[in-house]
PDB file of C-alpha atoms and ligand atoms in Angstrom:
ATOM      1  CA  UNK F   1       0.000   0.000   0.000  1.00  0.00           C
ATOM      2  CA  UNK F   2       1.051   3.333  -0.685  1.00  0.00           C
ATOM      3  CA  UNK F   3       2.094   5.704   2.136  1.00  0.00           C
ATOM      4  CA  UNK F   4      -0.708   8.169   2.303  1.00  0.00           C
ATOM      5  CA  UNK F   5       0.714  11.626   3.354  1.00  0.00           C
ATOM      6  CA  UNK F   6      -1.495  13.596   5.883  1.00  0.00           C
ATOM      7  CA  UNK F   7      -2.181  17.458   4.547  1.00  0.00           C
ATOM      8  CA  UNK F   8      -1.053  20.197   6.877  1.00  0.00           C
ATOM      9  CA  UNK F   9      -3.992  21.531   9.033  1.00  0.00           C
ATOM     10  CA  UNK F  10      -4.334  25.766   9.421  1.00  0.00           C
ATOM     11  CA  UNK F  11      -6.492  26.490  12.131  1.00  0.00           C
ATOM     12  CA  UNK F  12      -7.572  30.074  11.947  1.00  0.00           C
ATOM     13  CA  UNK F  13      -7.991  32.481  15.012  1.00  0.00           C
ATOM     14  CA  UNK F  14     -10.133  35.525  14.350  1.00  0.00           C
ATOM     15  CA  UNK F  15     -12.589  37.925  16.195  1.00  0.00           C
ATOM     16  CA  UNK F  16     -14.136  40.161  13.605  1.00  0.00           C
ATOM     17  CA  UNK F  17     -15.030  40.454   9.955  1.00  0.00           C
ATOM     18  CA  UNK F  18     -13.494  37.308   8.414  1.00  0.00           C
ATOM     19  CA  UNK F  19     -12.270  38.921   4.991  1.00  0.00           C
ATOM     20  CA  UNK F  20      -8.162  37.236   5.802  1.00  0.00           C
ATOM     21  CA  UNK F  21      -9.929  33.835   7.277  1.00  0.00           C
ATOM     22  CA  UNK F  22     -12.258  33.975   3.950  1.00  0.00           C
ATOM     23  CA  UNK F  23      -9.324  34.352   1.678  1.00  0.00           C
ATOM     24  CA  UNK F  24      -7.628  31.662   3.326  1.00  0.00           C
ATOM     25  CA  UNK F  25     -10.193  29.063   3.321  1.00  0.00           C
ATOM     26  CA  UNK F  26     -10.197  29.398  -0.244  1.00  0.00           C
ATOM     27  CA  UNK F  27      -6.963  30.203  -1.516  1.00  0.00           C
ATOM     28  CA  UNK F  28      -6.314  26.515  -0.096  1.00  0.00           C
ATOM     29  CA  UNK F  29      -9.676  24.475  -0.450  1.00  0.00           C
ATOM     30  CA  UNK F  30      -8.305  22.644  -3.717  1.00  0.00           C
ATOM     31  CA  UNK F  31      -4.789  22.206  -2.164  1.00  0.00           C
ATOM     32  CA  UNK F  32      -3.594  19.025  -1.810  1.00  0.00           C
ATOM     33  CA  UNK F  33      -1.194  19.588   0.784  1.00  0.00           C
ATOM     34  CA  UNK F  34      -2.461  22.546   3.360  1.00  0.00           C
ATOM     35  CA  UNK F  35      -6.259  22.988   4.793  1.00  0.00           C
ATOM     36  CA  UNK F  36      -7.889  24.498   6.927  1.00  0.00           C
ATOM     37  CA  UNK F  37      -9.210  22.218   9.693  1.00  0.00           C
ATOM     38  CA  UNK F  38     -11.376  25.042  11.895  1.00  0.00           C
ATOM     39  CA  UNK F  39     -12.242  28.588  12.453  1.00  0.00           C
ATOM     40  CA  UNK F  40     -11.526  29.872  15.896  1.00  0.00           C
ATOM     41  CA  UNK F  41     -13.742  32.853  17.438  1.00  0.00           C
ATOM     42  CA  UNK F  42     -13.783  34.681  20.763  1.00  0.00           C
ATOM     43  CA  UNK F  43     -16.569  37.122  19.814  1.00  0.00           C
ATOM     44  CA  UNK F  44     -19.971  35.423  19.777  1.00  0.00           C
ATOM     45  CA  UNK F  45     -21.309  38.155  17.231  1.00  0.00           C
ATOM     46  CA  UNK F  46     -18.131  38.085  15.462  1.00  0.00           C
ATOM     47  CA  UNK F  47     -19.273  37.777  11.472  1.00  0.00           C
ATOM     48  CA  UNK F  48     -16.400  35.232  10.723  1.00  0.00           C
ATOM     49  CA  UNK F  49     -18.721  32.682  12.350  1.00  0.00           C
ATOM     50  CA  UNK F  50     -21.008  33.312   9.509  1.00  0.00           C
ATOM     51  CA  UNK F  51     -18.634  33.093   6.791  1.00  0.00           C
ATOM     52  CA  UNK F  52     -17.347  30.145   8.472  1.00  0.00           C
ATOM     53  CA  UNK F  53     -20.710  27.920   8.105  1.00  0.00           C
ATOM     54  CA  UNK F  54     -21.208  29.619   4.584  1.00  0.00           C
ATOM     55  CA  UNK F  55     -17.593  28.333   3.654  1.00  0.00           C
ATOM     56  CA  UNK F  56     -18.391  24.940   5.311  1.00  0.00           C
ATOM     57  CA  UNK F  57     -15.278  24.909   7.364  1.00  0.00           C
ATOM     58  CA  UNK F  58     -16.079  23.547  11.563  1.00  0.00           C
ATOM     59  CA  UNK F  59     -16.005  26.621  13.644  1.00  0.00           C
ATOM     60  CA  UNK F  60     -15.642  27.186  16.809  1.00  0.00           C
ATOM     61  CA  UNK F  61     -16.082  29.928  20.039  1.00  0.00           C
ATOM     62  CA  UNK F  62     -14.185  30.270  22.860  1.00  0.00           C
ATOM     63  CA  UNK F  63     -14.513  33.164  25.705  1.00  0.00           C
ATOM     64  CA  UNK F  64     -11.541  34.828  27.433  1.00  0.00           C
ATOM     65  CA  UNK F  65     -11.940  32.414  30.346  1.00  0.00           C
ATOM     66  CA  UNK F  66     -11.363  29.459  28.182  1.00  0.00           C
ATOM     67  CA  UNK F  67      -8.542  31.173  26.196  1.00  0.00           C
ATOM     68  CA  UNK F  68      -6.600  32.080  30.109  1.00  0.00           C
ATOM     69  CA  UNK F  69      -7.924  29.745  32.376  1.00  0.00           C
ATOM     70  CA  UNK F  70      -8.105  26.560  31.051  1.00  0.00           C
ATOM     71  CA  UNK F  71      -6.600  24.057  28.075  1.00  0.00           C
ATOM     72  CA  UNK F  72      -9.951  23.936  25.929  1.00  0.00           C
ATOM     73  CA  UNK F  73      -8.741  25.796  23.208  1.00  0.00           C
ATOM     74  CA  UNK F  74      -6.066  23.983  22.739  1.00  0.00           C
ATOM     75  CA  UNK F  75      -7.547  20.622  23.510  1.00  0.00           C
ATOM     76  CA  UNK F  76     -10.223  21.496  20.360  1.00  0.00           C
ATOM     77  CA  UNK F  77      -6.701  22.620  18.408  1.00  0.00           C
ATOM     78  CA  UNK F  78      -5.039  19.593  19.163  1.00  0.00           C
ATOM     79  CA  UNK F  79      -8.601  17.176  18.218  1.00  0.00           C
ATOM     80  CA  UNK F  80      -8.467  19.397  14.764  1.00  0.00           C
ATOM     81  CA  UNK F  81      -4.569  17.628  14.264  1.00  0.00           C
ATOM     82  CA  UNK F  82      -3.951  21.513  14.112  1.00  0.00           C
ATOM     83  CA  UNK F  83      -0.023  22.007  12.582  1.00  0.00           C
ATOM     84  CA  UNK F  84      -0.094  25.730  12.676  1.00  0.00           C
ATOM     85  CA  UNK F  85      -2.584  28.626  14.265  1.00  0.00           C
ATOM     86  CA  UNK F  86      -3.209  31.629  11.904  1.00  0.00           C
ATOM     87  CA  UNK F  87      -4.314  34.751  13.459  1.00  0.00           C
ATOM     88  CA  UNK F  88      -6.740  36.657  11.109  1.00  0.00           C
ATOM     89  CA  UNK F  89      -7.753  39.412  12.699  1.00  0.00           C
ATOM     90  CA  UNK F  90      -7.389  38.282  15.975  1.00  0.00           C
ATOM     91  CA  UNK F  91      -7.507  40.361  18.992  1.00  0.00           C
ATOM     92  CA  UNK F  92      -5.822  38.635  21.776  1.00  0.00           C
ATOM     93  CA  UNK F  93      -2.660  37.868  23.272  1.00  0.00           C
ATOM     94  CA  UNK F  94      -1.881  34.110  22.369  1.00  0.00           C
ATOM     95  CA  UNK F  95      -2.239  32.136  25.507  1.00  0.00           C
ATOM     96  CA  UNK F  96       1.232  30.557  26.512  1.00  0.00           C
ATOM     97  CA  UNK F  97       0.559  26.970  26.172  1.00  0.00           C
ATOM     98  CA  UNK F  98      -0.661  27.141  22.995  1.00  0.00           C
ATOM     99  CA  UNK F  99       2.975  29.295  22.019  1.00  0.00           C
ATOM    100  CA  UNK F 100       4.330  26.451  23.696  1.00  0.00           C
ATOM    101  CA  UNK F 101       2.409  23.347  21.736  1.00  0.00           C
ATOM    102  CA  UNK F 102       3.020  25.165  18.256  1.00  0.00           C
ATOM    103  CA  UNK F 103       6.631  26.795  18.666  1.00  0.00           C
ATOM    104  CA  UNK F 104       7.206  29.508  15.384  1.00  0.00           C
ATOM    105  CA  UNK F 105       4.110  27.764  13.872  1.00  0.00           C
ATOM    106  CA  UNK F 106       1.981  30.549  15.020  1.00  0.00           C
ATOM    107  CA  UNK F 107       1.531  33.308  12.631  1.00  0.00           C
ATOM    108  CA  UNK F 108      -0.217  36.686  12.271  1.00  0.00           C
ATOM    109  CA  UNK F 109      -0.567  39.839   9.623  1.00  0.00           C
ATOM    110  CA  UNK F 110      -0.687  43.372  11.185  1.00  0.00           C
ATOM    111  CA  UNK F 111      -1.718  45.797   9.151  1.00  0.00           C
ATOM    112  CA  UNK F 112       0.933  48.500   9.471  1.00  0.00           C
ATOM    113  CA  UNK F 113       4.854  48.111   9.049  1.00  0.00           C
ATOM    114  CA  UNK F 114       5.815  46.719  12.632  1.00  0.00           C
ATOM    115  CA  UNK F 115       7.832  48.123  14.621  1.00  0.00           C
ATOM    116  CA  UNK F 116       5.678  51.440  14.053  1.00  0.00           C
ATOM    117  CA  UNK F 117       1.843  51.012  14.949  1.00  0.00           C
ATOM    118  CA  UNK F 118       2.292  47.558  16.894  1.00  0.00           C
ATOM    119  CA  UNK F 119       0.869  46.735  20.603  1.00  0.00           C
ATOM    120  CA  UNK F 120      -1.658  46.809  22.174  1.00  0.00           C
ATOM    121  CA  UNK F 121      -4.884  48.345  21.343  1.00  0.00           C
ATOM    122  CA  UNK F 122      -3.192  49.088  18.228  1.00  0.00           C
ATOM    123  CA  UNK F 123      -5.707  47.161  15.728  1.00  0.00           C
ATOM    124  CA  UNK F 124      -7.818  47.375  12.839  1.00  0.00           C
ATOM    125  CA  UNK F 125      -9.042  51.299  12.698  1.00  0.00           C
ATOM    126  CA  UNK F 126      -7.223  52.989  15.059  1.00  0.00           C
ATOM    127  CA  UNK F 127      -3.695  51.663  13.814  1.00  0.00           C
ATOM    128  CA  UNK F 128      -4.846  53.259  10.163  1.00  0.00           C
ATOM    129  CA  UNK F 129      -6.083  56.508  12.187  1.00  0.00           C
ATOM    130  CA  UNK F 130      -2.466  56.536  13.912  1.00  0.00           C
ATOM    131  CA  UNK F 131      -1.305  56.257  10.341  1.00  0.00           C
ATOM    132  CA  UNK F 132      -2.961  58.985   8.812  1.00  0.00           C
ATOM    133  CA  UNK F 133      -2.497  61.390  11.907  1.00  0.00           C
ATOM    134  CA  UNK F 134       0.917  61.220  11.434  1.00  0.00           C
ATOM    135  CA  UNK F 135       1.449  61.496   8.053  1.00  0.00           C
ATOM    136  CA  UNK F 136       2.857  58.918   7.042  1.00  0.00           C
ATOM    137  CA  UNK F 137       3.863  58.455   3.631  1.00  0.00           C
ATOM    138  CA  UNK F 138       3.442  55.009   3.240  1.00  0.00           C
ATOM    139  CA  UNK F 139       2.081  52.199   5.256  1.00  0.00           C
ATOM    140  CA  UNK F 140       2.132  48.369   4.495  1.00  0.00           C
ATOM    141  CA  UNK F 141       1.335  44.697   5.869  1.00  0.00           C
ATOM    142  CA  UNK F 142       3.528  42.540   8.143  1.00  0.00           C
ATOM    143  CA  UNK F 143       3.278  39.162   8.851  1.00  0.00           C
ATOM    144  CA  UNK F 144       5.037  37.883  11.452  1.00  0.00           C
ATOM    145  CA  UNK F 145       5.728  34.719  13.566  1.00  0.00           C
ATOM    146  CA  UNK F 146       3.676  35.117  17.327  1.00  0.00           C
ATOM    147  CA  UNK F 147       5.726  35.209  20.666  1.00  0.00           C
ATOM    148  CA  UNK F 148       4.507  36.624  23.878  1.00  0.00           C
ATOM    149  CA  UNK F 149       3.681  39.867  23.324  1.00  0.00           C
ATOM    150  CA  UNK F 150       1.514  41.614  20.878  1.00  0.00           C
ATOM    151  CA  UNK F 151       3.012  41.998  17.782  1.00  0.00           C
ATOM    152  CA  UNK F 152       6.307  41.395  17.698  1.00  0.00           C
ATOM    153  CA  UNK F 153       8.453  37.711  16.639  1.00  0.00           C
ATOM    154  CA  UNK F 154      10.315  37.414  13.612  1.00  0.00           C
ATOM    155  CA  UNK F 155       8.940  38.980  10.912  1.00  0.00           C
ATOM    156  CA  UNK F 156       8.263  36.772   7.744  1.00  0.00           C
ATOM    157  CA  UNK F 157       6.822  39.295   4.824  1.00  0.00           C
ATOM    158  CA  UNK F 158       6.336  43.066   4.635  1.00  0.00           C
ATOM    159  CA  UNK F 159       4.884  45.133   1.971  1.00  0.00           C
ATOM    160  CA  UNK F 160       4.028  48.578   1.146  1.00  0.00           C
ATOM    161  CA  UNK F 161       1.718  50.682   0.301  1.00  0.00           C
ATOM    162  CA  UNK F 162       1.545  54.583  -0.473  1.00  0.00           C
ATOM    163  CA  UNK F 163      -0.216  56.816   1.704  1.00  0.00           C
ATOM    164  CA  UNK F 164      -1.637  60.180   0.372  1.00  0.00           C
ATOM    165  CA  UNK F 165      -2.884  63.266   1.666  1.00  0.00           C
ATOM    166  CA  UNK F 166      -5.794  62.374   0.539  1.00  0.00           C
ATOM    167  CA  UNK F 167      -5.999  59.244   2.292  1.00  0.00           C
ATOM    168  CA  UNK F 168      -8.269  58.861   5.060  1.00  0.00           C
ATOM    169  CA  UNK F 169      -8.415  55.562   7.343  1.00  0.00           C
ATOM    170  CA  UNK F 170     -10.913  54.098   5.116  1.00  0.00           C
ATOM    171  CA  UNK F 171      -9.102  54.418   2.109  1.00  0.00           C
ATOM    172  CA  UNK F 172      -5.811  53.281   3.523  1.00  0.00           C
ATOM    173  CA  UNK F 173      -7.738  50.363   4.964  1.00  0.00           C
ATOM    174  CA  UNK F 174      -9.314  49.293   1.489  1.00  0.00           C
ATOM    175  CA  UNK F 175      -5.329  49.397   0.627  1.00  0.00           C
ATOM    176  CA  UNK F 176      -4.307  47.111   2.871  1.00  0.00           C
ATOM    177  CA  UNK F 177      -6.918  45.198   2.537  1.00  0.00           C
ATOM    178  CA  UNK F 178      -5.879  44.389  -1.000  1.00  0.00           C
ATOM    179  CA  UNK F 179      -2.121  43.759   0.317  1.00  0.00           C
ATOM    180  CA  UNK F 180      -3.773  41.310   2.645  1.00  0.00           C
ATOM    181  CA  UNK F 181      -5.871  39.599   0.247  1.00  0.00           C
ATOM    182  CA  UNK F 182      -2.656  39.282  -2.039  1.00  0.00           C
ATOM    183  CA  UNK F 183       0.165  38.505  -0.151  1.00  0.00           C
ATOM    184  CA  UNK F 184      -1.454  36.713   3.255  1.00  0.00           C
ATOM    185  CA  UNK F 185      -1.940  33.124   2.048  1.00  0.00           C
ATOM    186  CA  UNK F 186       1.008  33.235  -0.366  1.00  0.00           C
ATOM    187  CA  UNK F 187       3.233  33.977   2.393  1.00  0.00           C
ATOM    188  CA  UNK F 188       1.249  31.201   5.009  1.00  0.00           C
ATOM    189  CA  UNK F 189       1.811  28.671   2.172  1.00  0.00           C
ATOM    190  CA  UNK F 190       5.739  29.479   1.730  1.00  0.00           C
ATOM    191  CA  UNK F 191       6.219  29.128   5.359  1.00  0.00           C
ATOM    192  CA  UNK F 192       4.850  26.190   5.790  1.00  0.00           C
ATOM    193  CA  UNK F 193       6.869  24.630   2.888  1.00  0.00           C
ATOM    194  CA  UNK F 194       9.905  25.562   4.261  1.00  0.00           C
ATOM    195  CA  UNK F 195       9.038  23.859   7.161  1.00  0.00           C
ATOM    196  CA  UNK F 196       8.355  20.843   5.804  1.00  0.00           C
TER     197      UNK F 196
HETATM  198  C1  GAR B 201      -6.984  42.937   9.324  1.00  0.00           C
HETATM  199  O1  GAR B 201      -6.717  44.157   8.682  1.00  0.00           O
HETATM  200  C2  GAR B 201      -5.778  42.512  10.150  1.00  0.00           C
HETATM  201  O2  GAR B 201      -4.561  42.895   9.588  1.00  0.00           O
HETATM  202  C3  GAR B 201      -6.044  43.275  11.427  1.00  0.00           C
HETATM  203  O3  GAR B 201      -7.432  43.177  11.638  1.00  0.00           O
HETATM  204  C4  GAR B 201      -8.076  43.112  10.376  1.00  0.00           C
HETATM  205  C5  GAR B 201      -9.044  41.941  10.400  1.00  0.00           C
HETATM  206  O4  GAR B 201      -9.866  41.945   9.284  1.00  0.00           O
HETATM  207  N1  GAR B 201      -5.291  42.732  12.505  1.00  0.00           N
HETATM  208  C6  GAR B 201      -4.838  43.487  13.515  1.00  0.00           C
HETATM  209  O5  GAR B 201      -5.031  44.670  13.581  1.00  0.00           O
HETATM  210  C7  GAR B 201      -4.031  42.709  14.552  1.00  0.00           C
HETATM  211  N2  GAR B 201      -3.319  43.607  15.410  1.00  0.00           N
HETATM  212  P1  GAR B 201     -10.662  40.632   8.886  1.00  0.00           P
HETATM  213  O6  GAR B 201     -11.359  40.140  10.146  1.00  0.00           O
HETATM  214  O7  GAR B 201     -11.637  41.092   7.853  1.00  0.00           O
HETATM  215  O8  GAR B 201      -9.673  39.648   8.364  1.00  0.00           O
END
């Protein structure tokens, strides 16, 4: 018999809109070697859940308490066969033993050019707002493997993007949207291939 090589399960980690976990899902469902085995939430309203069932991929929520204070979350991870966690848009500090199970195989995209706009509170809106306050000339995705604190760990990918006066958040944020669409599953898929 033939040895039958088992695919490399993503698990996904998000809290809000879904767009990256979307992209994801479907940049790899005809892949023969990477999938993604579940959809984490911690926001019960959160509309990833919804594009979750639409996209037929097992989802999941967890509250705070069951991210801190207990080994639930990573129990479910490690019942998925989970090989790496992908933050999308995921809002909290990675609990240590799940840095521990999956050492450098967690991985997230901020959406500004780390060091500059990283930490906490420093998410979604308010890190394009910082952006434009400033006046930045150009802003940018990086994706980045997750350590202990919020967003820093080696960084795997950057790339830019032009900032205008006439940019306001919004419009950056459609920007690097499109960055993140382009460049966020490319970059999970390379990194996992090196690993392998
Ligand atoms: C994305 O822009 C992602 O880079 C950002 O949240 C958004 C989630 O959108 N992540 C952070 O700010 C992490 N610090 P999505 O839910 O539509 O993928």
């Amino acid at each position: 018999m033939q040895n039958m090589k088992q695919k490399i399960h993503l698990a996904i980690l998000g809290s809000g809109n879904g767009t990256n976990a979307q992209r994801i899902c479907e940049y790899f469902s005809e892949n023969e070697c990477i999938d993604v085995c579940c959809i984490i939430y911690n926001k019960k309203d959160a509309y990833i859940a919804e594009r979750a069932k639409n996209l037929g991929i097992d989802s999941q929520y967890f509250n705070k308490h069951d991210f801190y204070d207990s080994d639930v979350v990573l129990q479910y991870l490690q019942e998925k066969q989970t090989d790496y966690v992908i933050l999308a848009g995921f809002l909290l500090l990675v609990p240590e033993n799940i840095l521990q199970a999956y050492p450098k195989r967690v991985i997230n995209i901020h959406p500004a050019l780390l060091p500059k706009y990283g930490g906490k509170g420093m998410y979604g809106h308010h890190v394009h707002q910082a952006v434009i306050d400033n006046h930045e000339t150009e802003s940018g995705i990086t994706i980045h493997i997750v350590d202990q604190h919020y967003d820093q760990g080696t960084t795997l990918f950057q790339a830019r993007c032009h900032v205008t006066p006439e940019d306001s958040a919004d419009t950056l944020a459609d920007k690097i949207h499109l960055l993140e669409q382009e460049y966020f599953p490319v970059i999970i898929e390379k990194t996992v291939q090196k690993n392998a």
